[in-house]
Short mmCIF file of C-alpha atoms and ligand atoms in Angstrom, two decimals:
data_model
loop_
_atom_site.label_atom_id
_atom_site.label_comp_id
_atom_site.label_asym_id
_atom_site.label_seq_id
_atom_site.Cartn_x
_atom_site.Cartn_y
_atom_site.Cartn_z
CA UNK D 75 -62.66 92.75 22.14
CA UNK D 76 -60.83 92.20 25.60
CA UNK D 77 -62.78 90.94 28.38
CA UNK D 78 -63.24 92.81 31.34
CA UNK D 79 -63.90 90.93 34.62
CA UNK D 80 -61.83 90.99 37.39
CA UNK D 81 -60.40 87.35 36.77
CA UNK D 82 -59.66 88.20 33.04
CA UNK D 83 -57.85 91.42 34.23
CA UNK D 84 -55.95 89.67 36.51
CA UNK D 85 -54.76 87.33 34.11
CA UNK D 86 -53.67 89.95 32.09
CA UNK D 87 -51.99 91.89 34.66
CA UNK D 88 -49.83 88.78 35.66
CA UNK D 89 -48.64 88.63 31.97
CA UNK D 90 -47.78 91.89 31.41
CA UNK D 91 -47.07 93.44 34.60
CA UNK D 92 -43.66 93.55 36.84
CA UNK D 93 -45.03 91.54 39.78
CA UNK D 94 -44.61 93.59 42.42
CA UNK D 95 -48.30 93.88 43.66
CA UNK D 96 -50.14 90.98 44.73
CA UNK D 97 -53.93 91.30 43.40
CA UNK D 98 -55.77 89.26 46.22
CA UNK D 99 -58.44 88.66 45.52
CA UNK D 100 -58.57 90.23 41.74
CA UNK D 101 -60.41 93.54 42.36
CA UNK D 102 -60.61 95.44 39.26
CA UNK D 103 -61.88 99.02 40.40
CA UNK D 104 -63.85 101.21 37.90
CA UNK D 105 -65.46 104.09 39.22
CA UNK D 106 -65.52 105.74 42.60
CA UNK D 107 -68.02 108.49 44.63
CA UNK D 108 -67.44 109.42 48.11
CA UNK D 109 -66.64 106.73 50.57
CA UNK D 110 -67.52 104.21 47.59
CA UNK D 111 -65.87 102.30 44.90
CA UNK D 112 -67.20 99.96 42.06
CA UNK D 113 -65.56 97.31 40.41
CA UNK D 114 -65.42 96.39 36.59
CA UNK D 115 -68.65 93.74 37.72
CA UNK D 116 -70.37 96.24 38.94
CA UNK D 117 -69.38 95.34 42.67
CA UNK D 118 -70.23 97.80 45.26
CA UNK D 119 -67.86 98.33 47.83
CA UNK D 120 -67.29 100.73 51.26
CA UNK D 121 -63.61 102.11 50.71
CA UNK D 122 -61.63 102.63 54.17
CA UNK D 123 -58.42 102.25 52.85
CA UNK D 124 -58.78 105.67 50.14
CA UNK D 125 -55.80 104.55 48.12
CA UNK D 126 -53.69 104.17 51.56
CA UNK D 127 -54.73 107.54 53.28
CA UNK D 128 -55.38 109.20 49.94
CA UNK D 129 -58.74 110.81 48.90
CA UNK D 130 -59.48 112.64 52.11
CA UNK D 131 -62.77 114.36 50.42
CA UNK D 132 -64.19 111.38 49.12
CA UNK D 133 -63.74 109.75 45.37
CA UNK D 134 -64.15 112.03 42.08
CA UNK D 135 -65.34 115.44 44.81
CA UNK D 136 -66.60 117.61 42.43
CA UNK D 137 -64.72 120.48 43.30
CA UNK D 138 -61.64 118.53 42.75
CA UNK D 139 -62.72 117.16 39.64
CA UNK D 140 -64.08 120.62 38.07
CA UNK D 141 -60.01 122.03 38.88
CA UNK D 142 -58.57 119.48 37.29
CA UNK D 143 -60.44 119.27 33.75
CA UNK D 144 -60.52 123.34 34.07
CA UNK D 145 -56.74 123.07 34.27
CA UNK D 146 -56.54 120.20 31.61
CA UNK D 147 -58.25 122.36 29.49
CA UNK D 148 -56.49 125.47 29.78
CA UNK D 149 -53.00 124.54 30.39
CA UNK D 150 -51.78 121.04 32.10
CA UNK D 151 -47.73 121.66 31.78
CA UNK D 152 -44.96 123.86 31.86
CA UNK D 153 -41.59 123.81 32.89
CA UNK D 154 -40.84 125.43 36.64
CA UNK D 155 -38.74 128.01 34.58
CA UNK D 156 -42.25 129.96 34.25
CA UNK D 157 -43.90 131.34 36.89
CA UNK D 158 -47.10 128.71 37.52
CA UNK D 159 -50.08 130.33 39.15
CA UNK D 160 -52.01 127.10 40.75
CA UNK D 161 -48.16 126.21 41.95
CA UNK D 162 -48.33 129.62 44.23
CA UNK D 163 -52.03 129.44 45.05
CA UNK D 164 -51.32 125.59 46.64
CA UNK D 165 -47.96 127.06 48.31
CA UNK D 166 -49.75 129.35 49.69
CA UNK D 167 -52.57 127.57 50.68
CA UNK D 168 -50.21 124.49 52.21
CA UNK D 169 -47.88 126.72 54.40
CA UNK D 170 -50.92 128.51 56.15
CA UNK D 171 -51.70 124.85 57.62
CA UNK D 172 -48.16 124.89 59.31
CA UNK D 173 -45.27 126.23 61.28
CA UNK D 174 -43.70 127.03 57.25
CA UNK D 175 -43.12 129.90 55.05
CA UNK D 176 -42.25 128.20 52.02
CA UNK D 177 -42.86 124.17 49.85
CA UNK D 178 -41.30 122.56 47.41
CA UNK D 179 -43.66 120.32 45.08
CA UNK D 180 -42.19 116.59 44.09
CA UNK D 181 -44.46 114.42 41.96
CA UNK D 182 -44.77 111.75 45.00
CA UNK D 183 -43.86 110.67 48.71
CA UNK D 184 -40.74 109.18 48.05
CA UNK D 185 -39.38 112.46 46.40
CA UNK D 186 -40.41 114.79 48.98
CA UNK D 187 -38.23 112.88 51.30
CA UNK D 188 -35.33 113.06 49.28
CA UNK D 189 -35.81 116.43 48.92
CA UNK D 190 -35.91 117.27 52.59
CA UNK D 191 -32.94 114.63 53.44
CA UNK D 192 -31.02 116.60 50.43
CA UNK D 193 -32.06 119.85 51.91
CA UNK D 194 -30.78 118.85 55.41
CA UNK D 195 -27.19 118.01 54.09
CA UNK D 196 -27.06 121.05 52.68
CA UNK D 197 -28.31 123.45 55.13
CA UNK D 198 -25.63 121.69 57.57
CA UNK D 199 -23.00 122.42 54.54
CA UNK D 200 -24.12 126.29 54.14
CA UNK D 201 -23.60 126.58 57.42
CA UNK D 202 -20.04 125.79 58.01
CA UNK D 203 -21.08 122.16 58.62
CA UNK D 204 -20.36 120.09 56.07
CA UNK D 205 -19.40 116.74 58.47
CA UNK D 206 -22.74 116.20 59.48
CA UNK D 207 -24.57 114.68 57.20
CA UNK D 208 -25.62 111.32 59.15
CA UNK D 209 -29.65 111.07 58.78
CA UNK D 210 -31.02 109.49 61.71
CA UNK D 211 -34.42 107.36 61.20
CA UNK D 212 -37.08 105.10 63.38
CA UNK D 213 -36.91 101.82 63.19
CA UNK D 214 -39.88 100.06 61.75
CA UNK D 215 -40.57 103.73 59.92
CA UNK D 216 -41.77 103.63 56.28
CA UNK D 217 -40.26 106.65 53.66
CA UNK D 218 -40.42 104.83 50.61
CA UNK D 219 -38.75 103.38 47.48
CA UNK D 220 -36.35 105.49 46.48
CA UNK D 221 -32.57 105.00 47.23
CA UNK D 222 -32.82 107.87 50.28
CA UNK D 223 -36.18 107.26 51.37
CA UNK D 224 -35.82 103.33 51.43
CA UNK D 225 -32.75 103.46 53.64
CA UNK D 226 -34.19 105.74 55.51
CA UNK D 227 -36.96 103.24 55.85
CA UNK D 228 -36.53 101.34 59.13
CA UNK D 229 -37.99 98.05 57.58
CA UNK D 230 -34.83 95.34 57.00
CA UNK D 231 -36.95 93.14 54.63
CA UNK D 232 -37.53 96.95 51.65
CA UNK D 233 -33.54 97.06 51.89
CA UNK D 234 -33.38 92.99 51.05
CA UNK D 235 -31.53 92.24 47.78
CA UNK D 236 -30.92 96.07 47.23
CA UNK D 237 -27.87 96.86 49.05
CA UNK D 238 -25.89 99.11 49.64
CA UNK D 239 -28.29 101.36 50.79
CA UNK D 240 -27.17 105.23 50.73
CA UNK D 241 -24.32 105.81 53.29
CA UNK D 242 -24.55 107.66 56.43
CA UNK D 243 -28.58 106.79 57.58
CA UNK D 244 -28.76 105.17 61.02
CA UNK D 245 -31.87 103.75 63.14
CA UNK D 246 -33.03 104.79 66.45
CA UNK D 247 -35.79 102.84 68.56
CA UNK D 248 -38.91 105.03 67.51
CA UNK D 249 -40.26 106.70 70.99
CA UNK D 250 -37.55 105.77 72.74
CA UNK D 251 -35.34 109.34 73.15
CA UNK D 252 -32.28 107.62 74.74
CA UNK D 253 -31.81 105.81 71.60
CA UNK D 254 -32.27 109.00 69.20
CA UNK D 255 -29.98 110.76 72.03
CA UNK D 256 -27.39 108.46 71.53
CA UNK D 257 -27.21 109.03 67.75
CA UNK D 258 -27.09 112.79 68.15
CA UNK D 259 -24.63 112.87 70.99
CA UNK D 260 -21.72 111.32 68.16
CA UNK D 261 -22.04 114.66 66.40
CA UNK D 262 -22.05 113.75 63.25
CA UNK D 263 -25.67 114.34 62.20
CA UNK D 264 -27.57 116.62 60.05
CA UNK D 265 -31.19 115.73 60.85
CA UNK D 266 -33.64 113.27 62.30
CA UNK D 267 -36.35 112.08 60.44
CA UNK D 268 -39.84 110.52 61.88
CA UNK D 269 -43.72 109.94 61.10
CA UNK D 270 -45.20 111.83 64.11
CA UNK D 271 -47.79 108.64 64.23
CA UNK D 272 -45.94 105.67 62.49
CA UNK D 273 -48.50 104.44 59.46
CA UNK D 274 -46.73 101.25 57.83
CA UNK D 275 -45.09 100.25 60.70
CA UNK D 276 -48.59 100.17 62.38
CA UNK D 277 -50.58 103.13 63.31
CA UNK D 278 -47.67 104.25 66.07
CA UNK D 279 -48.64 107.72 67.47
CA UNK D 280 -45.09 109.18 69.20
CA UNK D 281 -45.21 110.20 72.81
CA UNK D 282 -45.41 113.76 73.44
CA UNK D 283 -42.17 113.04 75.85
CA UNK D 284 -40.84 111.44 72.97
CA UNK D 285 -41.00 114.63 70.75
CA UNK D 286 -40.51 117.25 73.59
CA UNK D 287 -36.98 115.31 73.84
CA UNK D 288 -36.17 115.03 70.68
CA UNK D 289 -36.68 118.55 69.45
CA UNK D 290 -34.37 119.72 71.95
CA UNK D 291 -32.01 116.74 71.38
CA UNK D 292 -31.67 117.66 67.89
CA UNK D 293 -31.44 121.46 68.96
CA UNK D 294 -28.45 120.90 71.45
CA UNK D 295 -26.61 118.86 68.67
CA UNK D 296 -27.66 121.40 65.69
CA UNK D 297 -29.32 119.23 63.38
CA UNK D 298 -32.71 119.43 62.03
CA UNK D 299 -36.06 118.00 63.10
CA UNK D 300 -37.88 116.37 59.77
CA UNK D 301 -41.92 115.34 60.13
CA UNK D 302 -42.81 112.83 57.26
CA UNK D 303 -46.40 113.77 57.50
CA UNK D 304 -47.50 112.07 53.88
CA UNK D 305 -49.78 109.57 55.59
CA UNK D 306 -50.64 111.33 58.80
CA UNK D 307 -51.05 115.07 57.64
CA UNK D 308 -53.64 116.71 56.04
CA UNK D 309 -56.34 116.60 58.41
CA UNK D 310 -56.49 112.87 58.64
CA UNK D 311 -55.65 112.65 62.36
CA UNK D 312 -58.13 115.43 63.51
CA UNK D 313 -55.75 118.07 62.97
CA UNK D 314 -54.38 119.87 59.66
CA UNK D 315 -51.21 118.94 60.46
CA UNK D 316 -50.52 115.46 62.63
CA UNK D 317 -47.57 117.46 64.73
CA UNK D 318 -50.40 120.22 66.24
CA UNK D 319 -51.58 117.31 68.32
CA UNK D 320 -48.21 117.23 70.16
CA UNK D 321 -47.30 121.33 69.94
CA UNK D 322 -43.54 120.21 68.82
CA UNK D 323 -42.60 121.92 65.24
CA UNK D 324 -40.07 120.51 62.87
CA UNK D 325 -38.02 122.55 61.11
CA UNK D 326 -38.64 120.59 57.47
CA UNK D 327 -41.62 118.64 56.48
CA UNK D 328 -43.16 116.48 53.90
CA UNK D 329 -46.68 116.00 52.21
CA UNK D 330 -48.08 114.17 49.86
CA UNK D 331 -50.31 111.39 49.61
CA UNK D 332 -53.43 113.39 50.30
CA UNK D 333 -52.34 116.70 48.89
CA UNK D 334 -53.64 116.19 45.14
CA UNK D 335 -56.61 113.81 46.75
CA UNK D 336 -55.67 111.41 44.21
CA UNK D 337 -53.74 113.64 41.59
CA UNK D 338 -49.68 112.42 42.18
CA UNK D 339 -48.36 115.07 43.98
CA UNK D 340 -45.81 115.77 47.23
CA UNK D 341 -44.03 118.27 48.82
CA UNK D 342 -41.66 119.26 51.21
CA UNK D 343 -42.19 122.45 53.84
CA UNK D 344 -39.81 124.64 55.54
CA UNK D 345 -38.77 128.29 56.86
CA UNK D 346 -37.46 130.78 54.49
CA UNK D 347 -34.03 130.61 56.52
CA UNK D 348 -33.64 126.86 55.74
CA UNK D 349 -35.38 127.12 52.47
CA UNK D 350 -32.72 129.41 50.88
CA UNK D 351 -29.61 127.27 50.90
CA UNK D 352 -31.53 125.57 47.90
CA UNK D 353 -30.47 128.03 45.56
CA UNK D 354 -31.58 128.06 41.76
CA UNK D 355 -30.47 124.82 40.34
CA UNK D 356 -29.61 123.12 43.23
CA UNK D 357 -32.37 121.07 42.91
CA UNK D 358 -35.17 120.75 40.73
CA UNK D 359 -37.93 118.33 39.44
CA UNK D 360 -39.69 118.30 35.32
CA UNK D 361 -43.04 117.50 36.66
CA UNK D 362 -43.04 118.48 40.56
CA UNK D 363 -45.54 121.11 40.92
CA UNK D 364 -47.16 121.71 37.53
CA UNK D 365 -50.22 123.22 36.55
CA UNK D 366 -52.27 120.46 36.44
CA UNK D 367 -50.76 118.80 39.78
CA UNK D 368 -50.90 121.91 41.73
CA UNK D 369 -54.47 123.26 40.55
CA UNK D 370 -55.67 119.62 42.25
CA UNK D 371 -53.94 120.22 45.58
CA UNK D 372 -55.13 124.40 45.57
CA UNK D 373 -58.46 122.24 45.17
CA UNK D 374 -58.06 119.95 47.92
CA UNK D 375 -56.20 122.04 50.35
CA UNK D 376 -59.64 124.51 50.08
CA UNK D 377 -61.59 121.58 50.74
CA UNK D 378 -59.46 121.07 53.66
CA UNK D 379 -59.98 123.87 55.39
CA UNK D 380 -63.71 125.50 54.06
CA UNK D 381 -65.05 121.56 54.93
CA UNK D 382 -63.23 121.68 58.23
CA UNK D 383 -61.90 118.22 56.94
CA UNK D 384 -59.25 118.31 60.07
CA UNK D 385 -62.50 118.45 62.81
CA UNK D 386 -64.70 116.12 60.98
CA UNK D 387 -61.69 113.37 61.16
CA UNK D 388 -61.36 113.81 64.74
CA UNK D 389 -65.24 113.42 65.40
CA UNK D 390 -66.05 111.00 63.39
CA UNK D 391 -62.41 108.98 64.38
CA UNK D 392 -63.55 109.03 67.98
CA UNK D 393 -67.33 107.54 67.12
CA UNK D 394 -65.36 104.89 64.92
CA UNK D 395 -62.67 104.39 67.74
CA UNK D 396 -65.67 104.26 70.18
CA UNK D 397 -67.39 102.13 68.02
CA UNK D 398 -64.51 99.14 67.30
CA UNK D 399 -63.70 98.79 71.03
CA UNK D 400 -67.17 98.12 71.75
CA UNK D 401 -68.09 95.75 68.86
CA UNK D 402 -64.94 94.34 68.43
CA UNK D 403 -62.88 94.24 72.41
CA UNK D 404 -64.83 91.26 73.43
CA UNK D 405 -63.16 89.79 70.07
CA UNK D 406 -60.17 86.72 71.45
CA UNK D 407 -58.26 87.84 67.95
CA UNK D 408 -58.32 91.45 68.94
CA UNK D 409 -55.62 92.72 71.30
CA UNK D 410 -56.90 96.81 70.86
CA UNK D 411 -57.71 99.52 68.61
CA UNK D 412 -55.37 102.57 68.62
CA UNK D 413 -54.49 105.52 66.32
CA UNK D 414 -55.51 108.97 66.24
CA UNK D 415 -58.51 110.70 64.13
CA UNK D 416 -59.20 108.53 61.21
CA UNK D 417 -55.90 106.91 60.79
CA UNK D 418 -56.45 103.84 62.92
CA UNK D 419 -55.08 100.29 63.68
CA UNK D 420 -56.82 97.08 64.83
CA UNK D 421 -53.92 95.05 66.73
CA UNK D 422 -54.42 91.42 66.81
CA UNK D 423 -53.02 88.05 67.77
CA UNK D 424 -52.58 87.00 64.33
CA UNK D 425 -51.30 88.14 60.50
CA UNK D 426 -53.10 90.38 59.44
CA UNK D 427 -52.43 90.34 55.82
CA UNK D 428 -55.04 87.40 55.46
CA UNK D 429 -57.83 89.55 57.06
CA UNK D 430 -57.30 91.61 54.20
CA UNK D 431 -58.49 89.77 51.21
CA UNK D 432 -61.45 88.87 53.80
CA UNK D 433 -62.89 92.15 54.30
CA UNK D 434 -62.85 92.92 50.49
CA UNK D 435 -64.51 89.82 49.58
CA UNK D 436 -67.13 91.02 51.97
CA UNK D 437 -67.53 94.57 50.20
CA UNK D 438 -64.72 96.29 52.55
CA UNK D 439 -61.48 98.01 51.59
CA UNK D 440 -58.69 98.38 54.24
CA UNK D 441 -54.98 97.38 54.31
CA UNK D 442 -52.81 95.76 57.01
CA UNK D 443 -49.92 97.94 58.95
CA UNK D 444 -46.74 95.98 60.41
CA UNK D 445 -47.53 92.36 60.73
CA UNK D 446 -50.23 92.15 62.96
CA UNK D 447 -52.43 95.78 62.15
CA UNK D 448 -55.41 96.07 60.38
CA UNK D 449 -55.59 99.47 59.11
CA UNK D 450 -58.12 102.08 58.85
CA UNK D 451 -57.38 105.52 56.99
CA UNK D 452 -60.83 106.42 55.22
CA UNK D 453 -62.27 109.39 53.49
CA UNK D 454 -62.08 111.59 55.73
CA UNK D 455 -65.55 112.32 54.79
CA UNK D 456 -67.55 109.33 55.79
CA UNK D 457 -70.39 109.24 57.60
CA UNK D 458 -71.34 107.10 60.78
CA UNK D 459 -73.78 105.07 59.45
CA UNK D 460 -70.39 104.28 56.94
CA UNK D 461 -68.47 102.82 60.37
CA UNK D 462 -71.31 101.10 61.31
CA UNK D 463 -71.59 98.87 58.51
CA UNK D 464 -67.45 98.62 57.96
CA UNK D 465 -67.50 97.64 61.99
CA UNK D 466 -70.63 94.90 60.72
CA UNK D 467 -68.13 93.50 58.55
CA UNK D 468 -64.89 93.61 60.52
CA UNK D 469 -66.92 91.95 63.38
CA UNK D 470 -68.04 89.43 61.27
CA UNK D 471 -64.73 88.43 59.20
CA UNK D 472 -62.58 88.68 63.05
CA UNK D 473 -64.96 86.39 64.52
CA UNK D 474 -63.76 83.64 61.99
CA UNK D 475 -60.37 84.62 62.93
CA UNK D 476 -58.57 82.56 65.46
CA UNK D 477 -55.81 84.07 67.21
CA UNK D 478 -52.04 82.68 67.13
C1 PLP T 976 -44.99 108.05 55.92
C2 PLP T 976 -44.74 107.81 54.46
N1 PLP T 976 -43.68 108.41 53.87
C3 PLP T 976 -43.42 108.24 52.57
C4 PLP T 976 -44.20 107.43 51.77
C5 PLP T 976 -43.87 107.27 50.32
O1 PLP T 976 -44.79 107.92 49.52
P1 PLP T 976 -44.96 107.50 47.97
O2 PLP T 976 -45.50 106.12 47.96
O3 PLP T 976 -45.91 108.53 47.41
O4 PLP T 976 -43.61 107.59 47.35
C6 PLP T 976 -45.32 106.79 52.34
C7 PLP T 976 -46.15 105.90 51.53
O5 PLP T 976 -46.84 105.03 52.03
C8 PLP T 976 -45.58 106.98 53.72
O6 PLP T 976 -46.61 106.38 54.32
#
C-alpha cells in the first residue's frame, strides 16, 4: 500500500508532477469544515487563505455539498446545446448582485477573461469599429495563465520565457488616470481592464478618483470599462460586488474564484446590448456552465445573499483590520495593514514569501501578495475568536522576523 504522510506525498508529487508548485513545507490536506482544514496526519489547521479567496461559506457548507451530490446524482453534464436549468437559476441569481442583465459561464478565471477581452474586440467590431482592439491593463495586475489573460497580466516575470505575448495589450500605472488617459487618448483601444482592489499584486484598493476618471476616460474614447472581480467579488470585500464600494459600473465583468465555493467555475457579466454581438457560435465552452458546475454556484450565490455573506465580510474585516494594527503596528517588520472587508494585506519591510511556510508550520494558512504582502482572504464566514488566534500566530511568527 502507498504511504500517506505529508513527506511521502511530497516525494511522490516531485516525481510525478510538472513542478510548477512549490510544496513548502509538504502540507498534504485531507478534509476541510468551516474556517478549518486537516492534513493527511491528522494536523489541525485555521485556513485564511480559502484556496486564494475561494470558499467564502466555509469548507464542505452543507448546502453546497447537498447541490452538488443532488446534481451528481441526477444529471452532472450536458452539452450547452440543451437548455440547463441550474445554468439559468445561477445566471439569474449572479446578475441580480450587479449592474448586468446577462453571464457567460467559463470553467475558471483565466477563461472568463478571455471571454470578456474577446467580447470587447468584438463589440468594438459590431459597431463599426473594428481598429480598436488595443486592451489596456494595470501594471502589477494579475489575470492569469492563459495567452490573453497572462499578457494582460501586468507582472514581467508570468510573461518570462513565453513570448510573444498576444499583440495589442498595453500597461498603464494602476491608480494613476494620466497614465490610463494617455493610452485612451491614441484611439486605438477597445477596453480597459482592472481589479477594482489589486489581489496578486498586493491587496491594492483603486482610488475612487481613479475610477471616477477612468470611466469617463474610457467613455470619451468609446471603449469599454472591464472589472476582473474573481478575487475581490462575491462579497469578500463587504460588498456583493467589490465595484459598489466605489459607485463606478463597468460595462463587462468577470467572476469566478468564489462562484462555485470550490466547484471550478467563472464567468463573465454584461448588458444585453453588449452581450448580443456574441452571437450563437461565436464563442462557446464544452464544460463552462454545466449542470453540475452551475447547481454549485445557484448554491453559493443563495448562500451569498440569504447569509448576508457581503455584511458579515465587512464586520468581521474591520474587527480583523482593527485587530492587526493593534497587535501587530508596534511590529519593526510591519509597515501597515490595508485592504478592504476580508481581503487584506500585511505590508512589511521584508519578503514575504518566507513568512509563509512560517505561519503554516504554526497551524495557519495564508499566502503572500507582490513581494512584500502577507495576505489575508478567509472564509468569509469566520468568527472573531478565528482572528484572534490567526493574529496570536502572525504576532508571534513577525516578531522573529527582522526587517530588510
Ligand atoms: C484577479 C484575478 N483574475 C484572474 C485570475 C485567474 O483565475 P484562475 O486561476 O481561476 O484562472 C485570478 C487568480 O488568482 C485573479 O486573482
Amino acid at each position: 500500500m502507498k504511504t500517506m504522510t505529508n513527506a511521502d506525498l511530497a516525494q511522490r508529487a516531485k516525481e510525478i508532477l510538472v513542478p510548477t508548485y512549490s510544496h513548502t513545507p509538504p502540507i498534504a490536506l485531507v478534509r476541510g469544515k468551516g474556517a478549518r482544514v486537516w492534513d493527511v496526519e491528522g494536523r489541525q489547521y485555521l485556513d485564511f487563505l480559502a484556496g486564494i479567496a475561494v470558499c467564502g461559506a466555509g469548507h464542505c457548507h452543507p448546502a453546497i455539498v447537498e447541490a452538488i451530490q443532488r446534481q451528481a446524482a441526477e444529471l452532472m453534464h450536458v452539452s450547452n446545446i440543451f437548455l440547463i436549468p441550474p445554468q439559468i437559476e445561477a445566471a439569474e441569481r449572479l446578475v441580480a448582485l450587479s449592474f448586468a442583465e446577462q453571464a457567460f459561464f467559463s470553467n475558471s478565471g483565466a477563461e472568463a477573461v478571455e471571454g470578456s477581452l474577446k467580447l470587447a474586440r468584438r463589440w468594438q467590431w459590431a459597431n463599426g469599429h473594428p481598429d480598436r482592439t488595443a486592451i489596456i491593463a494595470a501594471q502589477d495586475s494579475f489575470h492569469g495563465r492563459t495567452y490573453g489573460a497572462v499578457t494582460a497580466t501586468g507582472t514581467p516575470k508570468y510573461h518570462e520565457g513565453f513570448g510573444p505575448m498576444l499583440p495589442g495589450v498595453r500597461h498603464a500605472k494602476f491608480n494613476d488616470l494620466a497614465s490610463f488617459e494617455a493610452e485612451l487618448e491614441k484611439g486605438d483601444v477597445a477596453a480597459v481592464i482592472v481589479e477594482p482592489v489589486q489581489g496578486e499584486g498586493g491587496i491594492i484598493p483603486a482610488t475612487q478618483k481613479f475610477l471616477e476618471g477612468l470611466r469617463a476616460a474610457c467613455d470619451r474614447a468609446g471603449a469599454l470599462l472591464i472589472y476582473d472581480e474573481i478575487q475581490c467579488g462575491l462579497g469578500r470585500t463587504g460588498k456583493n460586488c467589490a465595484y459598489q464600494h466605489f459607485g463606478v459600473a463597468p460595462d463587462i465583468m468577470t467572476h469566478a474564484k468564489a462562484l462555485g465555493n470550490g466547484f471550478p467555475v467563472g464567468a463573465f457579466v454584461t448588458t444585453k446590448a453588449i452581450a448580443s454581438v456574441l452571437t450563437p457560435g461565436s464563442h462557446a465552452t464544452t464544460y463552462g456552465g454545466n449542470p453540475l458546475a452551475t447547481a454549485a454556484a445557484a448554491a453559493f450565490l443563495k448562500l451569498l445573499v440569504e447569509e448576508n455573506l457581503a455584511e458579515r465580510a465587512a464586520k468581521t474585516g474591520e474587527f480583523l483590520m482593527g485587530l492587526l494594527r493593534d497587535e501587530l503596528g508596534d511590529l519593526p517588520v510591519v509597515r501597515g495593514v490595508r485592504g478592504l472587508g476580508l481581503m487584506i494585506g500585511i505590508d512589511t519591510t521584508t519578503e514575504s514569501a518566507p513568512i509563509v511556510p512560517r505561519c503554516a508550520e504554526r497551524g495557519l494558512l495564508l499566502a503572500r501578495a507582490g513581494k512584500t504582502v502577507v495576505r489575508l482572504v478567509p472564509p468569509l464566514i469566520i468568527t472573531e475568536d478565528d482572528c484572534r488566534e490567526a493574529v496570536g500566530i502572525l504576532r508571534n511568527v513577525l516578531s522573529e522576523v527582522k526587517g530588510d
